[in-house]
């Protein structure tokens, strides 16, 4: 069975939030929208987001690192949000494994948000229904788009290609190979939810630069030779300019 998912490479995510803004833009005006915001310029802004990036420091000063951690619905293969839904609004699609919410059935009881161990669900304060990442289901199956653009908006927007998208059940897919080759892992597998989304771990890179590698072949000083020394009483730029 096909299981579409995201694979996020934490080693190259720079926390630019391009995925957050592109997700918000696409889904605000698509089938999943609107994604409302209130008091956006006030002290206590609220809003609905399908994708958020958490940034925090690890280690102890002076040896610290900044980690950017994008998080959204993980489209679990055993989603705990589905069986607790009293109206059947939360469901998992058989054809592609995407977990969705039927807004016409949702009564905003929040049972799904309590069942989700990843905090992936948010209530829309205007519509009073639960919302979450749809993997841009209205985009990835849109045959009017070029095949190369049938990907979630966050994947298309990522400037560092930190996000991959595909079928994690296909052993030959780009995402499956990335998981195998880079040690991809699931978030909190001990919960038994079998998240479809995976993360690729941050990798330690040790680089040694040899002295001869610092010699630039195109160094302009080498081409022009040594610059002539200025006389001791020569005026400086500050002295001859008007600013």
PDB file of C-alpha atoms in Angstrom:
ATOM      1  CA  UNK A   1       0.000   0.000   0.000  1.00  0.00           C
ATOM      2  CA  UNK A   2       1.268   3.451  -0.853  1.00  0.00           C
ATOM      3  CA  UNK A   3       2.256   5.590   2.124  1.00  0.00           C
ATOM      4  CA  UNK A   4       3.125   9.153   1.178  1.00  0.00           C
ATOM      5  CA  UNK A   5       5.234  11.087   3.664  1.00  0.00           C
ATOM      6  CA  UNK A   6       7.843  13.750   4.223  1.00  0.00           C
ATOM      7  CA  UNK A   7      11.477  13.076   5.035  1.00  0.00           C
ATOM      8  CA  UNK A   8      13.173  16.063   6.679  1.00  0.00           C
ATOM      9  CA  UNK A   9      16.952  16.389   6.761  1.00  0.00           C
ATOM     10  CA  UNK A  10      17.852  18.153  10.023  1.00  0.00           C
ATOM     11  CA  UNK A  11      21.432  18.459   8.843  1.00  0.00           C
ATOM     12  CA  UNK A  12      20.562  21.058   6.200  1.00  0.00           C
ATOM     13  CA  UNK A  13      17.460  22.734   7.652  1.00  0.00           C
ATOM     14  CA  UNK A  14      18.465  26.349   8.359  1.00  0.00           C
ATOM     15  CA  UNK A  15      15.244  27.414  10.080  1.00  0.00           C
ATOM     16  CA  UNK A  16      14.340  30.005   7.435  1.00  0.00           C
ATOM     17  CA  UNK A  17      10.584  29.298   7.796  1.00  0.00           C
ATOM     18  CA  UNK A  18      10.070  29.200   4.024  1.00  0.00           C
ATOM     19  CA  UNK A  19       8.174  25.943   4.599  1.00  0.00           C
ATOM     20  CA  UNK A  20       5.939  27.627   7.178  1.00  0.00           C
ATOM     21  CA  UNK A  21       5.009  30.598   5.022  1.00  0.00           C
ATOM     22  CA  UNK A  22       4.543  28.592   1.818  1.00  0.00           C
ATOM     23  CA  UNK A  23       2.312  26.112   3.678  1.00  0.00           C
ATOM     24  CA  UNK A  24       0.257  28.931   5.142  1.00  0.00           C
ATOM     25  CA  UNK A  25      -0.140  30.640   1.776  1.00  0.00           C
ATOM     26  CA  UNK A  26      -1.107  27.535  -0.186  1.00  0.00           C
ATOM     27  CA  UNK A  27      -3.503  26.069   2.356  1.00  0.00           C
ATOM     28  CA  UNK A  28      -5.170  29.349   3.338  1.00  0.00           C
ATOM     29  CA  UNK A  29      -6.671  29.572  -0.118  1.00  0.00           C
ATOM     30  CA  UNK A  30      -6.983  25.867  -0.966  1.00  0.00           C
ATOM     31  CA  UNK A  31      -9.353  23.093   0.059  1.00  0.00           C
ATOM     32  CA  UNK A  32      -7.969  23.096   3.607  1.00  0.00           C
ATOM     33  CA  UNK A  33      -8.492  26.820   4.124  1.00  0.00           C
ATOM     34  CA  UNK A  34      -9.099  29.304   5.420  1.00  0.00           C
ATOM     35  CA  UNK A  35      -6.388  29.200   8.086  1.00  0.00           C
ATOM     36  CA  UNK A  36      -7.455  32.087  10.233  1.00  0.00           C
ATOM     37  CA  UNK A  37      -5.367  34.441  12.354  1.00  0.00           C
ATOM     38  CA  UNK A  38      -6.445  36.824  15.092  1.00  0.00           C
ATOM     39  CA  UNK A  39      -4.657  39.760  16.684  1.00  0.00           C
ATOM     40  CA  UNK A  40      -1.699  39.215  14.368  1.00  0.00           C
ATOM     41  CA  UNK A  41       0.068  42.420  15.419  1.00  0.00           C
ATOM     42  CA  UNK A  42      -0.887  42.346  19.077  1.00  0.00           C
ATOM     43  CA  UNK A  43       0.780  40.984  22.173  1.00  0.00           C
ATOM     44  CA  UNK A  44      -1.012  37.636  22.014  1.00  0.00           C
ATOM     45  CA  UNK A  45      -1.405  36.628  18.368  1.00  0.00           C
ATOM     46  CA  UNK A  46      -3.172  33.381  17.545  1.00  0.00           C
ATOM     47  CA  UNK A  47      -3.423  31.489  14.306  1.00  0.00           C
ATOM     48  CA  UNK A  48      -3.690  28.137  12.585  1.00  0.00           C
ATOM     49  CA  UNK A  49      -0.565  26.608  11.095  1.00  0.00           C
ATOM     50  CA  UNK A  50      -0.084  23.161   9.577  1.00  0.00           C
ATOM     51  CA  UNK A  51       3.679  23.370   9.854  1.00  0.00           C
ATOM     52  CA  UNK A  52       5.849  24.994  12.516  1.00  0.00           C
ATOM     53  CA  UNK A  53       9.627  25.176  13.044  1.00  0.00           C
ATOM     54  CA  UNK A  54      10.942  24.983  16.591  1.00  0.00           C
ATOM     55  CA  UNK A  55      14.432  26.386  17.186  1.00  0.00           C
ATOM     56  CA  UNK A  56      16.479  25.744  20.308  1.00  0.00           C
ATOM     57  CA  UNK A  57      20.023  25.574  21.592  1.00  0.00           C
ATOM     58  CA  UNK A  58      21.741  22.347  22.642  1.00  0.00           C
ATOM     59  CA  UNK A  59      24.938  21.873  24.621  1.00  0.00           C
ATOM     60  CA  UNK A  60      26.609  24.122  27.189  1.00  0.00           C
ATOM     61  CA  UNK A  61      28.328  27.434  26.557  1.00  0.00           C
ATOM     62  CA  UNK A  62      30.666  27.905  24.778  1.00  0.00           C
ATOM     63  CA  UNK A  63      30.090  24.607  22.953  1.00  0.00           C
ATOM     64  CA  UNK A  64      26.516  25.001  21.764  1.00  0.00           C
ATOM     65  CA  UNK A  65      24.597  24.331  18.595  1.00  0.00           C
ATOM     66  CA  UNK A  66      21.380  25.703  17.158  1.00  0.00           C
ATOM     67  CA  UNK A  67      18.878  23.073  16.082  1.00  0.00           C
ATOM     68  CA  UNK A  68      15.895  23.791  13.839  1.00  0.00           C
ATOM     69  CA  UNK A  69      13.150  21.208  14.115  1.00  0.00           C
ATOM     70  CA  UNK A  70      10.217  21.403  11.639  1.00  0.00           C
ATOM     71  CA  UNK A  71       7.095  19.650  12.863  1.00  0.00           C
ATOM     72  CA  UNK A  72       3.713  18.842  11.393  1.00  0.00           C
ATOM     73  CA  UNK A  73       1.299  15.901  11.262  1.00  0.00           C
ATOM     74  CA  UNK A  74       3.361  12.736  10.781  1.00  0.00           C
ATOM     75  CA  UNK A  75       0.594  10.819   8.953  1.00  0.00           C
ATOM     76  CA  UNK A  76       0.966   7.809  11.220  1.00  0.00           C
ATOM     77  CA  UNK A  77       0.274   4.369   9.850  1.00  0.00           C
ATOM     78  CA  UNK A  78      -1.570   3.672  13.118  1.00  0.00           C
ATOM     79  CA  UNK A  79      -2.970   7.140  13.807  1.00  0.00           C
ATOM     80  CA  UNK A  80      -4.340   7.414  17.363  1.00  0.00           C
ATOM     81  CA  UNK A  81      -6.427  10.433  16.309  1.00  0.00           C
ATOM     82  CA  UNK A  82      -8.697   8.299  14.102  1.00  0.00           C
ATOM     83  CA  UNK A  83     -10.287   5.777  16.513  1.00  0.00           C
ATOM     84  CA  UNK A  84     -11.009   8.421  19.174  1.00  0.00           C
ATOM     85  CA  UNK A  85     -12.958  10.672  16.800  1.00  0.00           C
ATOM     86  CA  UNK A  86     -16.648  10.341  17.796  1.00  0.00           C
ATOM     87  CA  UNK A  87     -17.985  11.479  14.421  1.00  0.00           C
ATOM     88  CA  UNK A  88     -15.563   9.786  12.015  1.00  0.00           C
ATOM     89  CA  UNK A  89     -14.228  13.166  10.901  1.00  0.00           C
ATOM     90  CA  UNK A  90     -10.620  11.996  11.230  1.00  0.00           C
ATOM     91  CA  UNK A  91      -9.764   9.298   8.741  1.00  0.00           C
ATOM     92  CA  UNK A  92      -6.849   7.715   6.892  1.00  0.00           C
ATOM     93  CA  UNK A  93      -7.003   7.378   3.130  1.00  0.00           C
ATOM     94  CA  UNK A  94      -6.367   3.867   1.799  1.00  0.00           C
ATOM     95  CA  UNK A  95      -5.034   5.032  -1.555  1.00  0.00           C
ATOM     96  CA  UNK A  96      -2.097   7.106  -0.281  1.00  0.00           C
ATOM     97  CA  UNK A  97      -1.992   6.816   3.529  1.00  0.00           C
ATOM     98  CA  UNK A  98      -2.716  10.507   4.162  1.00  0.00           C
ATOM     99  CA  UNK A  99      -4.595  11.319   7.382  1.00  0.00           C
ATOM    100  CA  UNK A 100      -7.271  13.980   6.883  1.00  0.00           C
ATOM    101  CA  UNK A 101     -10.116  15.722   8.705  1.00  0.00           C
ATOM    102  CA  UNK A 102     -13.616  16.061   7.220  1.00  0.00           C
ATOM    103  CA  UNK A 103     -14.645  19.537   8.366  1.00  0.00           C
ATOM    104  CA  UNK A 104     -18.327  18.799   7.723  1.00  0.00           C
ATOM    105  CA  UNK A 105     -18.203  16.042  10.365  1.00  0.00           C
ATOM    106  CA  UNK A 106     -15.816  17.653  12.876  1.00  0.00           C
ATOM    107  CA  UNK A 107     -17.479  19.085  15.987  1.00  0.00           C
ATOM    108  CA  UNK A 108     -14.285  20.541  17.469  1.00  0.00           C
ATOM    109  CA  UNK A 109     -14.328  18.314  20.567  1.00  0.00           C
ATOM    110  CA  UNK A 110     -10.489  18.122  20.499  1.00  0.00           C
ATOM    111  CA  UNK A 111     -10.348  14.401  21.316  1.00  0.00           C
ATOM    112  CA  UNK A 112      -7.944  13.977  18.388  1.00  0.00           C
ATOM    113  CA  UNK A 113      -5.563  16.622  19.749  1.00  0.00           C
ATOM    114  CA  UNK A 114      -5.481  14.859  23.112  1.00  0.00           C
ATOM    115  CA  UNK A 115      -4.797  11.507  21.445  1.00  0.00           C
ATOM    116  CA  UNK A 116      -2.016  12.809  19.184  1.00  0.00           C
ATOM    117  CA  UNK A 117       1.317  12.484  21.045  1.00  0.00           C
ATOM    118  CA  UNK A 118       2.984  14.932  18.657  1.00  0.00           C
ATOM    119  CA  UNK A 119       0.781  17.983  19.184  1.00  0.00           C
ATOM    120  CA  UNK A 120       0.091  18.144  15.467  1.00  0.00           C
ATOM    121  CA  UNK A 121      -3.547  19.237  15.617  1.00  0.00           C
ATOM    122  CA  UNK A 122      -4.835  22.769  16.018  1.00  0.00           C
ATOM    123  CA  UNK A 123      -8.327  24.136  16.303  1.00  0.00           C
ATOM    124  CA  UNK A 124      -9.372  26.840  13.888  1.00  0.00           C
ATOM    125  CA  UNK A 125     -10.800  29.555  16.111  1.00  0.00           C
ATOM    126  CA  UNK A 126     -13.154  30.802  13.417  1.00  0.00           C
ATOM    127  CA  UNK A 127     -14.504  27.554  11.976  1.00  0.00           C
ATOM    128  CA  UNK A 128     -14.275  25.658  15.299  1.00  0.00           C
ATOM    129  CA  UNK A 129     -12.906  22.549  13.629  1.00  0.00           C
ATOM    130  CA  UNK A 130      -9.620  20.688  14.050  1.00  0.00           C
ATOM    131  CA  UNK A 131      -7.016  21.190  11.352  1.00  0.00           C
ATOM    132  CA  UNK A 132      -3.672  19.673  10.445  1.00  0.00           C
ATOM    133  CA  UNK A 133      -1.230  19.058   7.592  1.00  0.00           C
ATOM    134  CA  UNK A 134      -2.841  17.470   4.545  1.00  0.00           C
ATOM    135  CA  UNK A 135       0.431  16.909   2.667  1.00  0.00           C
ATOM    136  CA  UNK A 136      -1.162  19.375   0.226  1.00  0.00           C
ATOM    137  CA  UNK A 137      -3.464  16.608  -0.998  1.00  0.00           C
ATOM    138  CA  UNK A 138      -5.167  19.059  -3.351  1.00  0.00           C
ATOM    139  CA  UNK A 139      -1.832  19.839  -4.964  1.00  0.00           C
ATOM    140  CA  UNK A 140      -0.015  16.509  -5.188  1.00  0.00           C
ATOM    141  CA  UNK A 141      -2.894  14.874  -7.106  1.00  0.00           C
ATOM    142  CA  UNK A 142      -3.632  17.884  -9.337  1.00  0.00           C
ATOM    143  CA  UNK A 143      -2.932  16.615 -12.881  1.00  0.00           C
ATOM    144  CA  UNK A 144      -3.168  20.157 -14.245  1.00  0.00           C
ATOM    145  CA  UNK A 145       0.197  20.845 -12.608  1.00  0.00           C
ATOM    146  CA  UNK A 146       3.478  19.646 -14.134  1.00  0.00           C
ATOM    147  CA  UNK A 147       4.513  16.369 -12.511  1.00  0.00           C
ATOM    148  CA  UNK A 148       7.601  18.029 -11.056  1.00  0.00           C
ATOM    149  CA  UNK A 149       5.347  20.419  -9.088  1.00  0.00           C
ATOM    150  CA  UNK A 150       3.015  17.785  -7.633  1.00  0.00           C
ATOM    151  CA  UNK A 151       4.659  18.067  -4.247  1.00  0.00           C
ATOM    152  CA  UNK A 152       3.653  19.733  -0.969  1.00  0.00           C
ATOM    153  CA  UNK A 153       4.175  23.497  -0.955  1.00  0.00           C
ATOM    154  CA  UNK A 154       6.766  23.205   1.831  1.00  0.00           C
ATOM    155  CA  UNK A 155       8.881  20.845  -0.273  1.00  0.00           C
ATOM    156  CA  UNK A 156       8.722  23.155  -3.275  1.00  0.00           C
ATOM    157  CA  UNK A 157       9.742  26.187  -1.179  1.00  0.00           C
ATOM    158  CA  UNK A 158      12.640  24.720   0.822  1.00  0.00           C
ATOM    159  CA  UNK A 159      15.815  26.512  -0.365  1.00  0.00           C
ATOM    160  CA  UNK A 160      18.177  23.819   0.955  1.00  0.00           C
ATOM    161  CA  UNK A 161      16.242  20.741  -0.214  1.00  0.00           C
ATOM    162  CA  UNK A 162      15.871  19.703   3.412  1.00  0.00           C
ATOM    163  CA  UNK A 163      12.473  18.222   2.590  1.00  0.00           C
ATOM    164  CA  UNK A 164      11.839  15.164   0.465  1.00  0.00           C
ATOM    165  CA  UNK A 165       8.442  13.754  -0.462  1.00  0.00           C
ATOM    166  CA  UNK A 166       7.374  10.338  -1.683  1.00  0.00           C
ATOM    167  CA  UNK A 167       6.216   6.821  -0.919  1.00  0.00           C
ATOM    168  CA  UNK A 168       8.083   5.403   2.082  1.00  0.00           C
ATOM    169  CA  UNK A 169       6.739   1.923   1.247  1.00  0.00           C
ATOM    170  CA  UNK A 170       8.464   1.934  -2.142  1.00  0.00           C
ATOM    171  CA  UNK A 171      12.020   0.676  -1.495  1.00  0.00           C
ATOM    172  CA  UNK A 172      13.234   2.408  -4.658  1.00  0.00           C
ATOM    173  CA  UNK A 173      11.764   5.835  -3.910  1.00  0.00           C
ATOM    174  CA  UNK A 174      13.950   8.830  -3.112  1.00  0.00           C
ATOM    175  CA  UNK A 175      12.618   9.000   0.429  1.00  0.00           C
ATOM    176  CA  UNK A 176      13.201   5.308   1.163  1.00  0.00           C
ATOM    177  CA  UNK A 177      16.779   5.488  -0.096  1.00  0.00           C
ATOM    178  CA  UNK A 178      17.426   8.612   1.994  1.00  0.00           C
ATOM    179  CA  UNK A 179      16.096   6.862   5.096  1.00  0.00           C
ATOM    180  CA  UNK A 180      18.292   3.814   4.485  1.00  0.00           C
ATOM    181  CA  UNK A 181      21.459   5.685   3.563  1.00  0.00           C
ATOM    182  CA  UNK A 182      21.296   8.426   6.210  1.00  0.00           C
ATOM    183  CA  UNK A 183      19.816   6.573   9.165  1.00  0.00           C
ATOM    184  CA  UNK A 184      16.369   8.151   9.010  1.00  0.00           C
ATOM    185  CA  UNK A 185      14.230   7.685  12.076  1.00  0.00           C
ATOM    186  CA  UNK A 186      10.665   8.072  13.269  1.00  0.00           C
ATOM    187  CA  UNK A 187       9.645  10.442  16.037  1.00  0.00           C
ATOM    188  CA  UNK A 188       8.844   8.642  19.298  1.00  0.00           C
ATOM    189  CA  UNK A 189       8.348   5.135  17.823  1.00  0.00           C
ATOM    190  CA  UNK A 190       7.719   3.798  21.333  1.00  0.00           C
ATOM    191  CA  UNK A 191       4.159   5.098  21.040  1.00  0.00           C
ATOM    192  CA  UNK A 192       3.446   2.456  18.394  1.00  0.00           C
ATOM    193  CA  UNK A 193       1.874   4.964  16.015  1.00  0.00           C
ATOM    194  CA  UNK A 194       4.358   4.191  13.195  1.00  0.00           C
ATOM    195  CA  UNK A 195       4.798   7.769  11.921  1.00  0.00           C
ATOM    196  CA  UNK A 196       5.183   7.875   8.147  1.00  0.00           C
ATOM    197  CA  UNK A 197       7.244  11.058   8.239  1.00  0.00           C
ATOM    198  CA  UNK A 198      10.912  10.493   9.025  1.00  0.00           C
ATOM    199  CA  UNK A 199      13.808  12.694  10.069  1.00  0.00           C
ATOM    200  CA  UNK A 200      17.399  12.434   8.884  1.00  0.00           C
ATOM    201  CA  UNK A 201      19.762  13.093  11.813  1.00  0.00           C
ATOM    202  CA  UNK A 202      22.243  15.906  12.142  1.00  0.00           C
ATOM    203  CA  UNK A 203      25.677  14.666  11.165  1.00  0.00           C
ATOM    204  CA  UNK A 204      29.018  15.677  12.589  1.00  0.00           C
ATOM    205  CA  UNK A 205      31.336  16.853   9.856  1.00  0.00           C
ATOM    206  CA  UNK A 206      35.036  17.164  10.580  1.00  0.00           C
ATOM    207  CA  UNK A 207      36.971  19.134   7.970  1.00  0.00           C
ATOM    208  CA  UNK A 208      40.720  19.670   7.773  1.00  0.00           C
ATOM    209  CA  UNK A 209      42.122  22.435   5.604  1.00  0.00           C
ATOM    210  CA  UNK A 210      45.744  21.997   4.597  1.00  0.00           C
ATOM    211  CA  UNK A 211      47.990  25.022   4.294  1.00  0.00           C
ATOM    212  CA  UNK A 212      48.489  24.646   0.564  1.00  0.00           C
ATOM    213  CA  UNK A 213      44.705  24.713   0.074  1.00  0.00           C
ATOM    214  CA  UNK A 214      44.703  28.311   1.331  1.00  0.00           C
ATOM    215  CA  UNK A 215      46.727  29.437  -1.683  1.00  0.00           C
ATOM    216  CA  UNK A 216      44.220  31.008  -4.048  1.00  0.00           C
ATOM    217  CA  UNK A 217      45.023  30.474  -7.698  1.00  0.00           C
ATOM    218  CA  UNK A 218      43.073  33.617  -8.598  1.00  0.00           C
ATOM    219  CA  UNK A 219      44.497  35.820  -5.864  1.00  0.00           C
ATOM    220  CA  UNK A 220      44.583  39.297  -7.485  1.00  0.00           C
ATOM    221  CA  UNK A 221      47.476  40.371  -5.300  1.00  0.00           C
ATOM    222  CA  UNK A 222      49.589  37.685  -6.860  1.00  0.00           C
ATOM    223  CA  UNK A 223      48.697  38.822 -10.372  1.00  0.00           C
ATOM    224  CA  UNK A 224      49.355  42.498  -9.630  1.00  0.00           C
ATOM    225  CA  UNK A 225      52.399  41.964  -7.470  1.00  0.00           C
ATOM    226  CA  UNK A 226      53.165  43.919  -4.326  1.00  0.00           C
ATOM    227  CA  UNK A 227      51.373  47.271  -4.113  1.00  0.00           C
ATOM    228  CA  UNK A 228      53.700  50.314  -3.800  1.00  0.00           C
ATOM    229  CA  UNK A 229      54.061  51.676  -0.285  1.00  0.00           C
ATOM    230  CA  UNK A 230      52.468  55.106   0.356  1.00  0.00           C
ATOM    231  CA  UNK A 231      54.595  58.040   1.527  1.00  0.00           C
ATOM    232  CA  UNK A 232      54.489  58.600   5.268  1.00  0.00           C
ATOM    233  CA  UNK A 233      52.803  62.025   4.836  1.00  0.00           C
ATOM    234  CA  UNK A 234      50.222  60.860   2.279  1.00  0.00           C
ATOM    235  CA  UNK A 235      46.624  61.953   2.941  1.00  0.00           C
ATOM    236  CA  UNK A 236      44.066  59.400   3.932  1.00  0.00           C
ATOM    237  CA  UNK A 237      40.703  58.917   2.249  1.00  0.00           C
ATOM    238  CA  UNK A 238      38.970  60.599   5.199  1.00  0.00           C
ATOM    239  CA  UNK A 239      41.104  63.687   4.799  1.00  0.00           C
ATOM    240  CA  UNK A 240      40.451  64.218   1.084  1.00  0.00           C
ATOM    241  CA  UNK A 241      36.760  63.308   0.991  1.00  0.00           C
ATOM    242  CA  UNK A 242      33.814  65.461   2.100  1.00  0.00           C
ATOM    243  CA  UNK A 243      31.972  62.915   4.204  1.00  0.00           C
TER     244      UNK A 243
END
